[in-house]
PDB file of C-alpha atoms in Angstrom:
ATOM      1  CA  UNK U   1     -41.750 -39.168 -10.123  1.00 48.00           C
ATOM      2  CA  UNK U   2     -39.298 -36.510  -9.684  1.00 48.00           C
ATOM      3  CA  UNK U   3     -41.534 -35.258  -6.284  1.00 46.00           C
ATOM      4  CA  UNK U   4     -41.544 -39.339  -4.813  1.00 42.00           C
ATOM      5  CA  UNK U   5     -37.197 -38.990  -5.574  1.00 40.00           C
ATOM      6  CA  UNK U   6     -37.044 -35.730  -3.408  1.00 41.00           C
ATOM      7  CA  UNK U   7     -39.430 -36.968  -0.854  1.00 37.00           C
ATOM      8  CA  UNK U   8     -37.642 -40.231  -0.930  1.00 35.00           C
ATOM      9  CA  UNK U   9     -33.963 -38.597  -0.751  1.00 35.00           C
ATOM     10  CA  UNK U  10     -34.937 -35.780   2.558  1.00 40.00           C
ATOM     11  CA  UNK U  11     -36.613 -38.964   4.029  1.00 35.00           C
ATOM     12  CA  UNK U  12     -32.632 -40.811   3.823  1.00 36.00           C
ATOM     13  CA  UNK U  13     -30.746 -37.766   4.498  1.00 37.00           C
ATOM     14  CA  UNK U  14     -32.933 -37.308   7.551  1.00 42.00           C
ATOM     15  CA  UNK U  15     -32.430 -40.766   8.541  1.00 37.00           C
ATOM     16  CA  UNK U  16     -29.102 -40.565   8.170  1.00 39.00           C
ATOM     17  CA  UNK U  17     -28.655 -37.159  10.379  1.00 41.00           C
ATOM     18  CA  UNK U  18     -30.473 -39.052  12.999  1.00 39.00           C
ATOM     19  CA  UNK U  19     -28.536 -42.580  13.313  1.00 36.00           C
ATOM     20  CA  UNK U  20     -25.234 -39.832  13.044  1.00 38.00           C
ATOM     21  CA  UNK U  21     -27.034 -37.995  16.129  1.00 37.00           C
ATOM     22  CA  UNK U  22     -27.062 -41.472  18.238  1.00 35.00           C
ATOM     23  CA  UNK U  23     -23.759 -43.133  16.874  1.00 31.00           C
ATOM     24  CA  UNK U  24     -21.692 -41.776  19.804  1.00 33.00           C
ATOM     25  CA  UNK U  25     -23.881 -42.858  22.518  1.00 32.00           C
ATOM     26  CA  UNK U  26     -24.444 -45.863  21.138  1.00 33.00           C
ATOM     27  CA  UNK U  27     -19.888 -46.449  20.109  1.00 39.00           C
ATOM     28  CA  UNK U  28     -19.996 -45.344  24.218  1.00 50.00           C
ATOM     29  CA  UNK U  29     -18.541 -48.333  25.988  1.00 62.00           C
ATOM     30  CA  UNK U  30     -20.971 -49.422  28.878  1.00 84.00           C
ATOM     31  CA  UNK U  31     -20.171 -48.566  32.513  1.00 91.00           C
ATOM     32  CA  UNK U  32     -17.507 -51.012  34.218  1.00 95.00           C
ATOM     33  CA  UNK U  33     -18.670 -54.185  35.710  1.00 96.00           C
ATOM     34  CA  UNK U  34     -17.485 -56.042  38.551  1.00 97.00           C
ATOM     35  CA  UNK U  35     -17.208 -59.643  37.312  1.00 98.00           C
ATOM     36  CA  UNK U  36     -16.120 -61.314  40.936  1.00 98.00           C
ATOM     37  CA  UNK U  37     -13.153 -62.774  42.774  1.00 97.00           C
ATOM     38  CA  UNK U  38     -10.231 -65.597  41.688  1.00 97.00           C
ATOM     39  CA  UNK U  39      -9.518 -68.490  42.111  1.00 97.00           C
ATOM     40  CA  UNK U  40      -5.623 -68.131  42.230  1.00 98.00           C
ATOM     41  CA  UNK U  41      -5.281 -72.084  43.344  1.00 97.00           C
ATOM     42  CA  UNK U  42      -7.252 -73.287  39.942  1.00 98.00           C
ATOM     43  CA  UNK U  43      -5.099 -70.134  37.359  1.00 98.00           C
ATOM     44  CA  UNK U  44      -2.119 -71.138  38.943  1.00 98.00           C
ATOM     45  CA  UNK U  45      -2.610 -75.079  37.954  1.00 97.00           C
ATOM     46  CA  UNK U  46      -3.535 -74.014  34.594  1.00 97.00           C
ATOM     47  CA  UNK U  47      -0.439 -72.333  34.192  1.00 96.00           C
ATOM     48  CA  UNK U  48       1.071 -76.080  35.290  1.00 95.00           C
ATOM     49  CA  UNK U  49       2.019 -75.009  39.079  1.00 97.00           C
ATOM     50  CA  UNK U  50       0.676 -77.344  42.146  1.00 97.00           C
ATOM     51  CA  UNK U  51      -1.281 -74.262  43.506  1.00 97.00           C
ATOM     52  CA  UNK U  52      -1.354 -70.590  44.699  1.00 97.00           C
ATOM     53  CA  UNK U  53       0.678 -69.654  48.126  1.00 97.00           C
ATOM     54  CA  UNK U  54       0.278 -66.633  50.372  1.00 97.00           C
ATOM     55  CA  UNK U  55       3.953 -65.805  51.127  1.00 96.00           C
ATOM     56  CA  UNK U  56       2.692 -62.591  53.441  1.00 97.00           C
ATOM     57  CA  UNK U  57       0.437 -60.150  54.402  1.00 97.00           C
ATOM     58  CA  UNK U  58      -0.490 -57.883  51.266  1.00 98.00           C
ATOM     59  CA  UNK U  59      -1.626 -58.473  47.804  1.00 97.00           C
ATOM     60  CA  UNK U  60       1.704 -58.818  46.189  1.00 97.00           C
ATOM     61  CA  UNK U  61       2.609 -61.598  48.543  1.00 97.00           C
ATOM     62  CA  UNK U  62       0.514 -64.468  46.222  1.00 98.00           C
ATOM     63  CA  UNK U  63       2.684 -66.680  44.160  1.00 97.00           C
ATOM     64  CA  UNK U  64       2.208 -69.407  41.950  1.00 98.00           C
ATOM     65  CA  UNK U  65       4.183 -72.460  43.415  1.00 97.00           C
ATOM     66  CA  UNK U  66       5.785 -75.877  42.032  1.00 95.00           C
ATOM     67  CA  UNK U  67       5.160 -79.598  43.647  1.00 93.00           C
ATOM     68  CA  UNK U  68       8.790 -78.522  44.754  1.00 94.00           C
ATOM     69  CA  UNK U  69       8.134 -75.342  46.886  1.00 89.00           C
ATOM     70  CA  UNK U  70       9.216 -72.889  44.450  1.00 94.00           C
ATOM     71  CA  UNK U  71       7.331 -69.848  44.001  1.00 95.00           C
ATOM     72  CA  UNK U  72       6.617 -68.272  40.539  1.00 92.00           C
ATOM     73  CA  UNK U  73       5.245 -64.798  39.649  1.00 89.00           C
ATOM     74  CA  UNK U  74       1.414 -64.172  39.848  1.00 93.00           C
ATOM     75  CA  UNK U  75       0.039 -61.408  37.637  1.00 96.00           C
ATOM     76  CA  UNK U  76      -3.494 -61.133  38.731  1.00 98.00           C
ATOM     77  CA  UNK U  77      -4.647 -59.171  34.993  1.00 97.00           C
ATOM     78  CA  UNK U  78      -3.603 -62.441  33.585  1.00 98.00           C
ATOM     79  CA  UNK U  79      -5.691 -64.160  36.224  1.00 98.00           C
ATOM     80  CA  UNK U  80      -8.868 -61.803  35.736  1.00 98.00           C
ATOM     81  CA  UNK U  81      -8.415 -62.372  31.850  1.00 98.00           C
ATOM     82  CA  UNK U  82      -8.169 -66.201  32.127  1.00 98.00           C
ATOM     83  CA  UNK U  83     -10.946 -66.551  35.245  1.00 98.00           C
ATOM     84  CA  UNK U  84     -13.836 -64.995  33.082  1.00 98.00           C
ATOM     85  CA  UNK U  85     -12.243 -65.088  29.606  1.00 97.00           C
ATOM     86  CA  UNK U  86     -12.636 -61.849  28.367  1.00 96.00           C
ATOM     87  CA  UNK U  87      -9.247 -59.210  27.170  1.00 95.00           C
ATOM     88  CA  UNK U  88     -11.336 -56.144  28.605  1.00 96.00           C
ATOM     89  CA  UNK U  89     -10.710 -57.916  32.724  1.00 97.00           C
ATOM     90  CA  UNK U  90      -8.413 -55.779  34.619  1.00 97.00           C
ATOM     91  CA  UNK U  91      -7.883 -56.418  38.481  1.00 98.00           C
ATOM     92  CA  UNK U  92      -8.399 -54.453  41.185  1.00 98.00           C
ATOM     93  CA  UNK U  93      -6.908 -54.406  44.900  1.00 98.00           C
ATOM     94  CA  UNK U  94      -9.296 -53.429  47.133  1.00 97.00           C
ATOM     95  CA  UNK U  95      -6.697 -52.712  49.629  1.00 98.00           C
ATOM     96  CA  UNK U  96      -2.903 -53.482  49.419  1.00 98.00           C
ATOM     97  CA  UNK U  97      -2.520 -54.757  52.879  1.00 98.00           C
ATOM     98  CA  UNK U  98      -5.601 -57.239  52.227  1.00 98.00           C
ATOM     99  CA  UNK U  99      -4.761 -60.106  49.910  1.00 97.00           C
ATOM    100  CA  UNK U 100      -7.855 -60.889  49.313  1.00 97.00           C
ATOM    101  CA  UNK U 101      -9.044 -58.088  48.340  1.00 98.00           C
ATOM    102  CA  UNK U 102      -8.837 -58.782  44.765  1.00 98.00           C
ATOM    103  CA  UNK U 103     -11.613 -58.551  42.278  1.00 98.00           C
ATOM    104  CA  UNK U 104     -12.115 -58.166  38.890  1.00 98.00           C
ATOM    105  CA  UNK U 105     -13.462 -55.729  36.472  1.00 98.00           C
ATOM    106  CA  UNK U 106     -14.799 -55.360  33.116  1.00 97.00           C
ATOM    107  CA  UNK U 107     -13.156 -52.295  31.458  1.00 96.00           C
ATOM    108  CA  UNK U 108     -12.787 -50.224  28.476  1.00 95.00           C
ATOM    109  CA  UNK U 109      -9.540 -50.265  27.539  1.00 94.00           C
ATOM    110  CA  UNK U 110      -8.581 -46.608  27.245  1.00 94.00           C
ATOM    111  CA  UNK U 111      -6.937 -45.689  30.834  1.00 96.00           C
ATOM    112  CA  UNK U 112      -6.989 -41.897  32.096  1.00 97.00           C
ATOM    113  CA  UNK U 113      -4.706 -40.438  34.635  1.00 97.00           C
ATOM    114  CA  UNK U 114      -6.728 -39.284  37.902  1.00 98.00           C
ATOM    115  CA  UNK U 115      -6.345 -35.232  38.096  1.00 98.00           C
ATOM    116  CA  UNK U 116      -5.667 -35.188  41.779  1.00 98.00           C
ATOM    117  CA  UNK U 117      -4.935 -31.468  41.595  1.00 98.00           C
ATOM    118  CA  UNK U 118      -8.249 -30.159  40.055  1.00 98.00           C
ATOM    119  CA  UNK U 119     -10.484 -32.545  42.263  1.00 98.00           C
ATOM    120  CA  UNK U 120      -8.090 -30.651  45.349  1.00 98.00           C
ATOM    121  CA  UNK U 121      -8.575 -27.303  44.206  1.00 98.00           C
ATOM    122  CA  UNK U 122     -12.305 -28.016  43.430  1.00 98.00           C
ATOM    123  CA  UNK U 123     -13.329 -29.116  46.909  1.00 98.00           C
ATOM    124  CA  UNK U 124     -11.430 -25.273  48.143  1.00 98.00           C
ATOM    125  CA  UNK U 125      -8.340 -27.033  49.303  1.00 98.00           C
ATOM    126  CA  UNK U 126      -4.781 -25.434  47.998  1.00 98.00           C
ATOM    127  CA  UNK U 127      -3.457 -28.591  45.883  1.00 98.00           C
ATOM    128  CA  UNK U 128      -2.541 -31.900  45.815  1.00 98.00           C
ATOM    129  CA  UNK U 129       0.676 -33.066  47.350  1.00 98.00           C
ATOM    130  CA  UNK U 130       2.496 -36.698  46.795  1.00 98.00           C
ATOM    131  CA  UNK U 131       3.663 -37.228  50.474  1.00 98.00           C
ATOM    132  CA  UNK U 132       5.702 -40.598  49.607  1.00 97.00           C
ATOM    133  CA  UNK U 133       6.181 -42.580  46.992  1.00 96.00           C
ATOM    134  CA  UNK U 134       2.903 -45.247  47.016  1.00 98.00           C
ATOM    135  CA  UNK U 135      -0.106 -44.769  45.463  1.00 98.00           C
ATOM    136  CA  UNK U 136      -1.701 -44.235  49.272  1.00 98.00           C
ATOM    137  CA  UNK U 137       0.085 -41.710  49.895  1.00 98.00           C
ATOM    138  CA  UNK U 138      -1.577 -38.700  47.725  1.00 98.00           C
ATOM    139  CA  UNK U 139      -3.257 -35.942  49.667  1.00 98.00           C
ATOM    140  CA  UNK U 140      -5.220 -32.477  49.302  1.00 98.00           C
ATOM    141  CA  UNK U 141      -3.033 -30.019  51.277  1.00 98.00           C
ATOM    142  CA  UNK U 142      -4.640 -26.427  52.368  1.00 98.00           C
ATOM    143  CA  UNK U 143      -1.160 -23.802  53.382  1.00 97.00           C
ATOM    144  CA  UNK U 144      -1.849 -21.435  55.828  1.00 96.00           C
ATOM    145  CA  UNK U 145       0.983 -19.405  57.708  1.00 97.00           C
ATOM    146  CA  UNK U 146       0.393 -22.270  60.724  1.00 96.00           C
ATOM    147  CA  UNK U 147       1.690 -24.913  58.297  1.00 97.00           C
ATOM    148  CA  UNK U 148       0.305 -27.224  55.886  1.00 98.00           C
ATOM    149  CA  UNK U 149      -2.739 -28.796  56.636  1.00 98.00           C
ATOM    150  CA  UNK U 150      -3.115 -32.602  54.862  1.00 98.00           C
ATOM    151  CA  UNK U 151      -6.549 -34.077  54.108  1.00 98.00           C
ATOM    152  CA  UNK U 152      -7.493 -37.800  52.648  1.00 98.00           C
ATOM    153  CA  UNK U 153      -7.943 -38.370  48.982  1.00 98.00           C
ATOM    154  CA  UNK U 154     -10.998 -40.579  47.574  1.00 97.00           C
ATOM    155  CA  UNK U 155      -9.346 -41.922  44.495  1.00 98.00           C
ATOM    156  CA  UNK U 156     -12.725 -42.936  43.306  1.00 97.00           C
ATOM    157  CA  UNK U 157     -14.087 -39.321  43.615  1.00 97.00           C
ATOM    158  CA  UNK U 158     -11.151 -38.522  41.661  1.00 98.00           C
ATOM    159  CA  UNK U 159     -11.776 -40.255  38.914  1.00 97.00           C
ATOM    160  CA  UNK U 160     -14.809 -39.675  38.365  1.00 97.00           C
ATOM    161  CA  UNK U 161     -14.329 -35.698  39.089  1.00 97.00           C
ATOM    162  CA  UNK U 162     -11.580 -36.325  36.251  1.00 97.00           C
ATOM    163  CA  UNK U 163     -13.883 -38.923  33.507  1.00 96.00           C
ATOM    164  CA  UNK U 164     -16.744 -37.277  34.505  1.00 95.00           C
ATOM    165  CA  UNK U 165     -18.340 -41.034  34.177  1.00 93.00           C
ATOM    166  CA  UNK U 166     -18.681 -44.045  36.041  1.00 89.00           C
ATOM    167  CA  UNK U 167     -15.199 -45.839  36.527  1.00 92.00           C
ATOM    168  CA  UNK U 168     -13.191 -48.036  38.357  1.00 96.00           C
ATOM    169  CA  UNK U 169      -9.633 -46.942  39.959  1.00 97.00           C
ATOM    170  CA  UNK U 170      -7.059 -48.920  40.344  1.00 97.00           C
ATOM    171  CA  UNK U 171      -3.330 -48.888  40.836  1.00 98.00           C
ATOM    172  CA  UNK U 172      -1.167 -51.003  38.339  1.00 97.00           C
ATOM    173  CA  UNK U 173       2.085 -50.635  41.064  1.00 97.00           C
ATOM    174  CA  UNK U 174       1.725 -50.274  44.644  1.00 98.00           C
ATOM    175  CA  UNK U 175       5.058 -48.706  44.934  1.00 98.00           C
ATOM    176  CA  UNK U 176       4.623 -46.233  42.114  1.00 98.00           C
ATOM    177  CA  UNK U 177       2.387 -43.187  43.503  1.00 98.00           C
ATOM    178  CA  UNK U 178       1.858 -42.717  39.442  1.00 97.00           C
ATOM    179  CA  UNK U 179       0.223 -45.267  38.768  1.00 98.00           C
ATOM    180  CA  UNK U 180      -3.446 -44.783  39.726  1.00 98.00           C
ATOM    181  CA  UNK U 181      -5.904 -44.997  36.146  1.00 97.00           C
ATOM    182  CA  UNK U 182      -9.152 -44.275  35.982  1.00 98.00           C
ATOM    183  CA  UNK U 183     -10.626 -46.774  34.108  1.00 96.00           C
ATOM    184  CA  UNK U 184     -14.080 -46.502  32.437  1.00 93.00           C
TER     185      UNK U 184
END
């Protein structure tokens, strides 16, 4: 009996070792997914306005307007949220100056800060350098006694230089260089 106990207690304690083993891939959050576009017209009627109205030429120009012309904030997180009703939605702007560039993502909902200086100094350039204040205007610089030389930054590439993962980057403020995540 006693032999059938110790048999019977390895036989647990291995089992347990093992599910321990696979618990963290298996608590790892699955790799974003792009759940589509929005319907602005149809989220900004649920919210009780007459419809959506492009006031411009970029992404923050979309409002929310009343029967009587007046425009209302838009936040499109609260439109990727309610268009596929799920928390984890976050949006993404394709590209400022396109409004409709907007598209929705599923998401973790950890956020990590892109490391623009060690995907610079990775790819042999000198740093990173902020050259204005929006989140477009980030570039690798390489100094050399002719001046500084500026080269393009692939957020994307960033981020996942910086997760190590698949992810998503987006900006929460256009006007806030800062505010890039990396969202996995």
């Amino acid at each position: 009996m006693r032999s059938i106990s110790n048999t019977l207690l390895a036989v647990l304690v291995g089992l347990a070792g093992a599910l321990a083993a696979v618990s963290p891939a298996a608590a790892s959050s699955s790799p974003p997914q792009e759940l589509g576009g929005l319907d602005l017209g149809a989220y900004c009627r649920s919210l009780g306005s007459a419809d959506a109205v492009l006031a411009g030429s970029t992404a923050y120009d979309w409002h929310c307007a009343g029967a009587d012309g007046r425009r209302g904030d838009l936040t499109f997180e609260a439109a990727c949220r309610w268009a596929y009703a799920t928390g984890s939605a976050v949006d993404r702007i394709g590209d400022f100056r396109d409004p409709t560039s907007v598209r929705c993502w599923r998401v973790a909902p950890e956020t990590v800060a892109p490391d623009f200086e060690n995907y610079c100094t990775s790819r042999g350039h000198s740093a990173s350098v902020l050259l204005g204040s929006t989140v477009y205007d980030w570039r690798c610089v390489n100094y050399s006694r002719g001046g500084p030389t500026y080269f393009s930054v692939d957020v994307l590439a960033v981020c996942k230089k910086t997760t190590g993962a698949a992810t998503v980057e987006r900006f929460v403020n256009y006007y806030d260089a800062r505010s890039w995540q990396c969202r996995v």
